[in-house]
Coordinates of C-alpha atoms in Angstrom, one line a residue:
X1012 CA 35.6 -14.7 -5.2
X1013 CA 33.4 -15.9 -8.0
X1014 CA 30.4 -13.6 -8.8
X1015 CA 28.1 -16.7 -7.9
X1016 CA 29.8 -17.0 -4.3
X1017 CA 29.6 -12.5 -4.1
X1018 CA 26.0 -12.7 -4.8
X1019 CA 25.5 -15.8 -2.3
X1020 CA 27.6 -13.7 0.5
X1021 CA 25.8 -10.8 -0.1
X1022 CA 22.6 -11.9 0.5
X1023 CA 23.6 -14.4 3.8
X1024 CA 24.8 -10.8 5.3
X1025 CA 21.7 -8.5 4.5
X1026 CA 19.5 -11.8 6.0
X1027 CA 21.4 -11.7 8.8
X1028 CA 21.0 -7.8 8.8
X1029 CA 17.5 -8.5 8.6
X1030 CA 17.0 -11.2 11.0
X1031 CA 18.5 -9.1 13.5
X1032 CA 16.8 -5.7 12.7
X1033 CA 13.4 -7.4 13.6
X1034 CA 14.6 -9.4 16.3
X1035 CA 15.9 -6.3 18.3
X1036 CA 13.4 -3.8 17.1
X1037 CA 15.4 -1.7 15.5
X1038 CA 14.2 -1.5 12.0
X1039 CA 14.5 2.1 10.9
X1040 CA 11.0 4.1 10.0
X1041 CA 11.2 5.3 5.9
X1042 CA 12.8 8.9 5.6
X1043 CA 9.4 10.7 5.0
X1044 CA 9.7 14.2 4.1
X1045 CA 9.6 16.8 6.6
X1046 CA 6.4 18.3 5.5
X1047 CA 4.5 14.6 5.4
X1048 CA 5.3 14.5 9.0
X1049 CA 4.3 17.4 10.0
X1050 CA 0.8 16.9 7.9
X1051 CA 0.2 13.8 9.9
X1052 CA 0.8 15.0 13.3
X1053 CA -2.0 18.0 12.3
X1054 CA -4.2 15.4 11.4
X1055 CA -4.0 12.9 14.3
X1056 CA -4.3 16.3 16.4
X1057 CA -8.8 16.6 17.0
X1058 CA -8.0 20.2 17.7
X1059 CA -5.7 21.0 14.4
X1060 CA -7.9 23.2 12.0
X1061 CA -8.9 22.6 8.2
X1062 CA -7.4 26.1 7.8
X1063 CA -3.9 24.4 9.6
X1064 CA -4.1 21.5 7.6
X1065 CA -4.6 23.3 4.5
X1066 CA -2.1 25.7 5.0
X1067 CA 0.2 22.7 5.4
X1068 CA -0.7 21.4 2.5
X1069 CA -0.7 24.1 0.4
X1070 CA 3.4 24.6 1.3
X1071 CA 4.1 21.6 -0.6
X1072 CA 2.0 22.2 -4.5
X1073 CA 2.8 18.6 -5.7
X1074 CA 0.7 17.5 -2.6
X1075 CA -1.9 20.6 -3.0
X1076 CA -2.3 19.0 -6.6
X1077 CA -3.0 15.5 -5.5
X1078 CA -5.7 16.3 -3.3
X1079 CA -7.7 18.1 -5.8
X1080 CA -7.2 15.4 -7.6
X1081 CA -8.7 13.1 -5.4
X1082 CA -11.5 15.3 -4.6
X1083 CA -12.5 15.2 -8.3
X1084 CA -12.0 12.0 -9.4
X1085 CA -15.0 9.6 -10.3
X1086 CA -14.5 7.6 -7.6
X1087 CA -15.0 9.9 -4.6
X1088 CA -16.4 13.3 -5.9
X1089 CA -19.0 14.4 -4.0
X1090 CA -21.0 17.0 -5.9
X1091 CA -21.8 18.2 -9.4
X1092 CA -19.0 21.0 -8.9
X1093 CA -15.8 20.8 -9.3
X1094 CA -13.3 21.7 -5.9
X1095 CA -10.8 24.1 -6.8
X1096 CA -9.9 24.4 -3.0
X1097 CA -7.4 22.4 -0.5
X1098 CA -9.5 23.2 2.4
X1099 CA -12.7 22.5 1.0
X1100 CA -11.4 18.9 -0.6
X1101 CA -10.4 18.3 3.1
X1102 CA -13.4 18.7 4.5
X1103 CA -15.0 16.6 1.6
X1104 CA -12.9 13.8 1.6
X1105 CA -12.2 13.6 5.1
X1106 CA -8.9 13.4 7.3
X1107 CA -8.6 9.2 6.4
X1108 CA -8.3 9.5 2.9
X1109 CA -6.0 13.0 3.1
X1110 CA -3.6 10.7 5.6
X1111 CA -3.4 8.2 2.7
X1112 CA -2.8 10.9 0.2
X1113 CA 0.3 12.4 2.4
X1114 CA 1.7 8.5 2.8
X1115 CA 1.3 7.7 -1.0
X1116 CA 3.1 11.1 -1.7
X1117 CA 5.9 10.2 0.6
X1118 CA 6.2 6.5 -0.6
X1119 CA 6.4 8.3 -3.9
X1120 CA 9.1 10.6 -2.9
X1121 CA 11.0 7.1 -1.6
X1122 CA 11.1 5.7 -5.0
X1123 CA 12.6 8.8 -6.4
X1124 CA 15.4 9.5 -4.2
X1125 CA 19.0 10.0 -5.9
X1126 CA 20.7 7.6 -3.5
X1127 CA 18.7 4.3 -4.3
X1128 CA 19.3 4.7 -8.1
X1129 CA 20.5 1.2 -8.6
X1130 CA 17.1 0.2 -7.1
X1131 CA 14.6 2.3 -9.3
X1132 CA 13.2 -0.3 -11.5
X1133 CA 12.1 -2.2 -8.0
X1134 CA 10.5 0.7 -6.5
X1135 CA 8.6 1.8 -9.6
X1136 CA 7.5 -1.8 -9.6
X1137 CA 6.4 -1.6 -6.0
X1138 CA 4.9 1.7 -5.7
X1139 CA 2.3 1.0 -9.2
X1140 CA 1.7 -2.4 -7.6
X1141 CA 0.8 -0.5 -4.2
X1142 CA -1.5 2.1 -6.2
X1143 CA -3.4 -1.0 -7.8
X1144 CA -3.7 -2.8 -5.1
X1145 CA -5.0 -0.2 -2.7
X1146 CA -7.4 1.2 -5.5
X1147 CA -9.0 -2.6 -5.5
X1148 CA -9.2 -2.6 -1.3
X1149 CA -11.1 0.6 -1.9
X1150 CA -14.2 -1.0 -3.6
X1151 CA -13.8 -4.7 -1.8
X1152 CA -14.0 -3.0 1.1
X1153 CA -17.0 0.1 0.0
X1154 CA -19.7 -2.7 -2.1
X1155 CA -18.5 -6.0 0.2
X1156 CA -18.2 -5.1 3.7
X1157 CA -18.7 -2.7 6.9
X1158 CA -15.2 -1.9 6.7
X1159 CA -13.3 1.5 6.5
X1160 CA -13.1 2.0 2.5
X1161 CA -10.5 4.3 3.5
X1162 CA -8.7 2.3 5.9
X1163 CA -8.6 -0.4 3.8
X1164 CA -7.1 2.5 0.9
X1165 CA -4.2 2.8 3.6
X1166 CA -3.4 -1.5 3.9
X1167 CA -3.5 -1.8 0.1
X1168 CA -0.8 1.9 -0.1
X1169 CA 1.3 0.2 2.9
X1170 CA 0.9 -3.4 2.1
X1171 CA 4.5 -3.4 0.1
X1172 CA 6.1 -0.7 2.7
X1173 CA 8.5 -3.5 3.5
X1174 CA 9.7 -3.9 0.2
X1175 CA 10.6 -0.5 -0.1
X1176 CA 12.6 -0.4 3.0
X1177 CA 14.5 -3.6 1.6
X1178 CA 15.2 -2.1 -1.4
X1179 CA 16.7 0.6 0.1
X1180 CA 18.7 -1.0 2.9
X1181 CA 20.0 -3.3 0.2
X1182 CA 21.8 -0.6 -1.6
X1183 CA 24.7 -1.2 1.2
X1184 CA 24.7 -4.6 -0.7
X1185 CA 25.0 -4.0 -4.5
X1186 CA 26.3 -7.4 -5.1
X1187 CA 22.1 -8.5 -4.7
X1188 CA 21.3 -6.1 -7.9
X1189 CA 23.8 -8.7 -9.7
X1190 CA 21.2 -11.6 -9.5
X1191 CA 17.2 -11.1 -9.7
X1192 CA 16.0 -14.1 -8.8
X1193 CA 17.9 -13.9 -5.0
X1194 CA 16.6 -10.0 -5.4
X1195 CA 13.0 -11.0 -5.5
X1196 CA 13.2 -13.8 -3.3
X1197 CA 14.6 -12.1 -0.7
X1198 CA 12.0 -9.1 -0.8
X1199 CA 9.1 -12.2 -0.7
X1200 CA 10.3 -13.7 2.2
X1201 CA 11.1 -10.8 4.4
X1202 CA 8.7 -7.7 3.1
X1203 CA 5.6 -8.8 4.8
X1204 CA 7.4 -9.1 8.8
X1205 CA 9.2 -6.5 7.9
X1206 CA 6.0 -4.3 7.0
X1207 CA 4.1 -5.2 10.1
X1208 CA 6.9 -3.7 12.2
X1209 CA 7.0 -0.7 10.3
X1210 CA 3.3 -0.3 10.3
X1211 CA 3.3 -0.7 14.1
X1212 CA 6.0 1.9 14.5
X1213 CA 4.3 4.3 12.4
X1214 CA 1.3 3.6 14.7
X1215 CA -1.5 2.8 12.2
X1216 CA -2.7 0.1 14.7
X1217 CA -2.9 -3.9 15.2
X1218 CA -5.2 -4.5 12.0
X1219 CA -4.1 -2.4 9.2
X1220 CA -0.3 -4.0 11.1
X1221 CA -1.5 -7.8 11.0
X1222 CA -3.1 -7.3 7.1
X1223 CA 0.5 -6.1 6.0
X1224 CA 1.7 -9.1 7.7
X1225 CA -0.4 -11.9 7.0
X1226 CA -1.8 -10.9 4.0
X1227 CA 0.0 -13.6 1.6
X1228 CA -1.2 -16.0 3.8
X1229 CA -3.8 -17.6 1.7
X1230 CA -5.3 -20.6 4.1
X1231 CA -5.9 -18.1 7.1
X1232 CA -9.1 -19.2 8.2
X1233 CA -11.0 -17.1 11.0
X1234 CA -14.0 -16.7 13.1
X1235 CA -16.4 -13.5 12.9
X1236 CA -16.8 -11.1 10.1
X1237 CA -14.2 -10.2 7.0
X1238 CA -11.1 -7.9 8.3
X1239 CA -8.5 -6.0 6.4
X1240 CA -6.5 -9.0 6.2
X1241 CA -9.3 -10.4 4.2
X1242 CA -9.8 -7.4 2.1
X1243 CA -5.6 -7.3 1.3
X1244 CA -5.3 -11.1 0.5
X1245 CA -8.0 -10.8 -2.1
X1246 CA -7.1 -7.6 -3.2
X1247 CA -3.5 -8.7 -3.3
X1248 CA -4.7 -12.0 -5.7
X1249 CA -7.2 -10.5 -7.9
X1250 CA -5.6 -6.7 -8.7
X1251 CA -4.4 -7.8 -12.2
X1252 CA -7.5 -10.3 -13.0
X1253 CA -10.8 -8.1 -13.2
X1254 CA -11.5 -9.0 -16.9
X1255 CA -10.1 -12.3 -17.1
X1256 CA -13.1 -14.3 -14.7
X1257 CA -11.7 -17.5 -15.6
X1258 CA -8.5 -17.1 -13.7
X1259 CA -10.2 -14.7 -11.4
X1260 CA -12.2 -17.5 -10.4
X1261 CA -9.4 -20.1 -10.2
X1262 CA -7.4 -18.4 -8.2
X1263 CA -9.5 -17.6 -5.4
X1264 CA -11.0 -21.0 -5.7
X1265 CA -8.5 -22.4 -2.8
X1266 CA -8.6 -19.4 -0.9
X1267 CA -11.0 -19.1 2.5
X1268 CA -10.7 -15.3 2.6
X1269 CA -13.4 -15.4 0.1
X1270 CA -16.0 -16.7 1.8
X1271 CA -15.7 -14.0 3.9
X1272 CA -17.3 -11.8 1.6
X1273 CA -21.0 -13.5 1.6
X1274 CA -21.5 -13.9 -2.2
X1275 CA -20.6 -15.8 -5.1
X1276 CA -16.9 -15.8 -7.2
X1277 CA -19.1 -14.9 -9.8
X1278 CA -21.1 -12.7 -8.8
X1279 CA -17.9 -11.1 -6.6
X1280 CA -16.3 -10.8 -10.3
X1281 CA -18.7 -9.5 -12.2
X1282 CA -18.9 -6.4 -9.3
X1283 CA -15.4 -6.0 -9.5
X1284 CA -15.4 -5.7 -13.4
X1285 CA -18.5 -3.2 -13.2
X1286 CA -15.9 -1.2 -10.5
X1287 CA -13.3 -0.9 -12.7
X1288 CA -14.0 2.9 -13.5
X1289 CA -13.9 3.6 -9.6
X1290 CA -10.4 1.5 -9.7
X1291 CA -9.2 3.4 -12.5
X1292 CA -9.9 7.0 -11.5
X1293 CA -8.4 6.1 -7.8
X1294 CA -5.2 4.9 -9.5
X1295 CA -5.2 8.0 -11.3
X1296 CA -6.0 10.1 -8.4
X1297 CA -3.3 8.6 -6.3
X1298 CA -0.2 9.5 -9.1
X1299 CA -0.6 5.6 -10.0

């Protein structure tokens, strides 16, 4: 067998893998680390305790670390002071944004296991991507809408979830590593289904689900007010634009979730551009 016809074999199996995975509901949730699951079944408990949840925390130092981090980065200090402890960041920042915290560690832990070696250059790609993009649903979502600025943190973290679990399943299939282009093609086609189910097992609920979904659809038109789907698809299209308006403008130009936001391409780029500190410091804070 030609290397052409391997490649070409390869990926008609891991579609079919695919196809079938989501058709019987049986894709497999990520391996999260124990402690990240543990962490968000305290926090989805009402009656867990700061103390609890810091506790839990503080048994793992990387994650400790991170949310001090976040606690005193530009974008979501609260005070003049700096926090020097987990249990009072917590309370500052609030059991949304320690969630996303403990699922950006774990999608971070993903990228770096031994076993998906041959697909680190992917995952590195995907996990800065995911960074970016979340940091920009963070201030669409804050100066543009009535949204969760948190929850919308969460979509932009998740959004390329199904790219990771790709990735990894495709390992079974190193043939796909031999050609890019069937690679990426593959992970643009199927990530976005593939990431709805996920979400939806995770049980982060219908609209953070259907943004991971739909999100790269760019003529969804809607009645009512801007959703998270909103928020992702023009998160998703203008991440790597902020100082470049002419482009910024042209490619949301064609795109109805941006009417959605009650204000100008212009003037929706020139607040983006003046946000880019807040962008920056959340990328930082997150391990982007």
């Amino acid at each position: 067998m030609t290397a052409s016809n391997a490649v070409q074999s390869a990926g008609f199996s891991f579609v079919e893998s695919l196809a079938e995975e989501l058709s019987t509901g049986t894709i497999e949730l990520p391996a999260f680390p124990d402690i990240v699951i543990k962490i968000r079944r305290a926090l989805e408990d009402d009656n867990c305790t700061i103390d609890t949840i810091s506790q839990l925390l503080s048994s793992e130092p990387a994650l400790a670390t991170r949310m001090l981090q976040l606690a005193n980065s530009a974008a979501l200090r609260r005070g003049p002071d700096p926090v020097t402890e987990v249990g009072i960041a917590i309370n500052l920042l609030g059991r949304d944004i320690v969630q996303n915290s403990v699922m950006a560690y774990a999608m971070r832990q993903m990228k770096q296991t031994q076993k998906l070696k041959t697909a680190q250059p992917y995952l590195e790609s995907v996990w800065r991507e995911g960074v970016n993009i979340a940091s920009v649903c963070h201030v669409l979502a804050k100066k543009f809408t009535k949204l969760s600025a948190d929850q919308a943190l969460l979509a932009g973290l998740l959004h390329g979830v199904g790219k990771l679990y790709i990735l990894s399943k495709a390992e079974q299939y190193p043939d796909l590593f031999a050609d890019e282009e069937s690679l990426l093609g593959l992970l643009a086609e199927w990530h976005c289904p593939i990431g709805e189910s996920i979400i939806e097992s995770l049980g982060f609920g219908d609209e953070l689900a259907h943004a991971v979904g739909n999100y790269q659809d760019n003529l969804r038109e809607h009645e009512g007010e801007v959703d998270f789907t909103d928020v992702l698809t023009i998160a998703y299209q203008v991440a790597g634009l902020l100082n470049d308006e002419e482009n910024f403008e042209m490619h949301l130009a064609d795109v109805p979730a941006s009417q959605y936001f009650a204000t100008s391409i212009h003037d929706f780029f020139e607040i983006l551009h003046e946000s880019q500190e807040h962008i920056d410091s959340l990328k930082s804070a997150l391990g982007g």
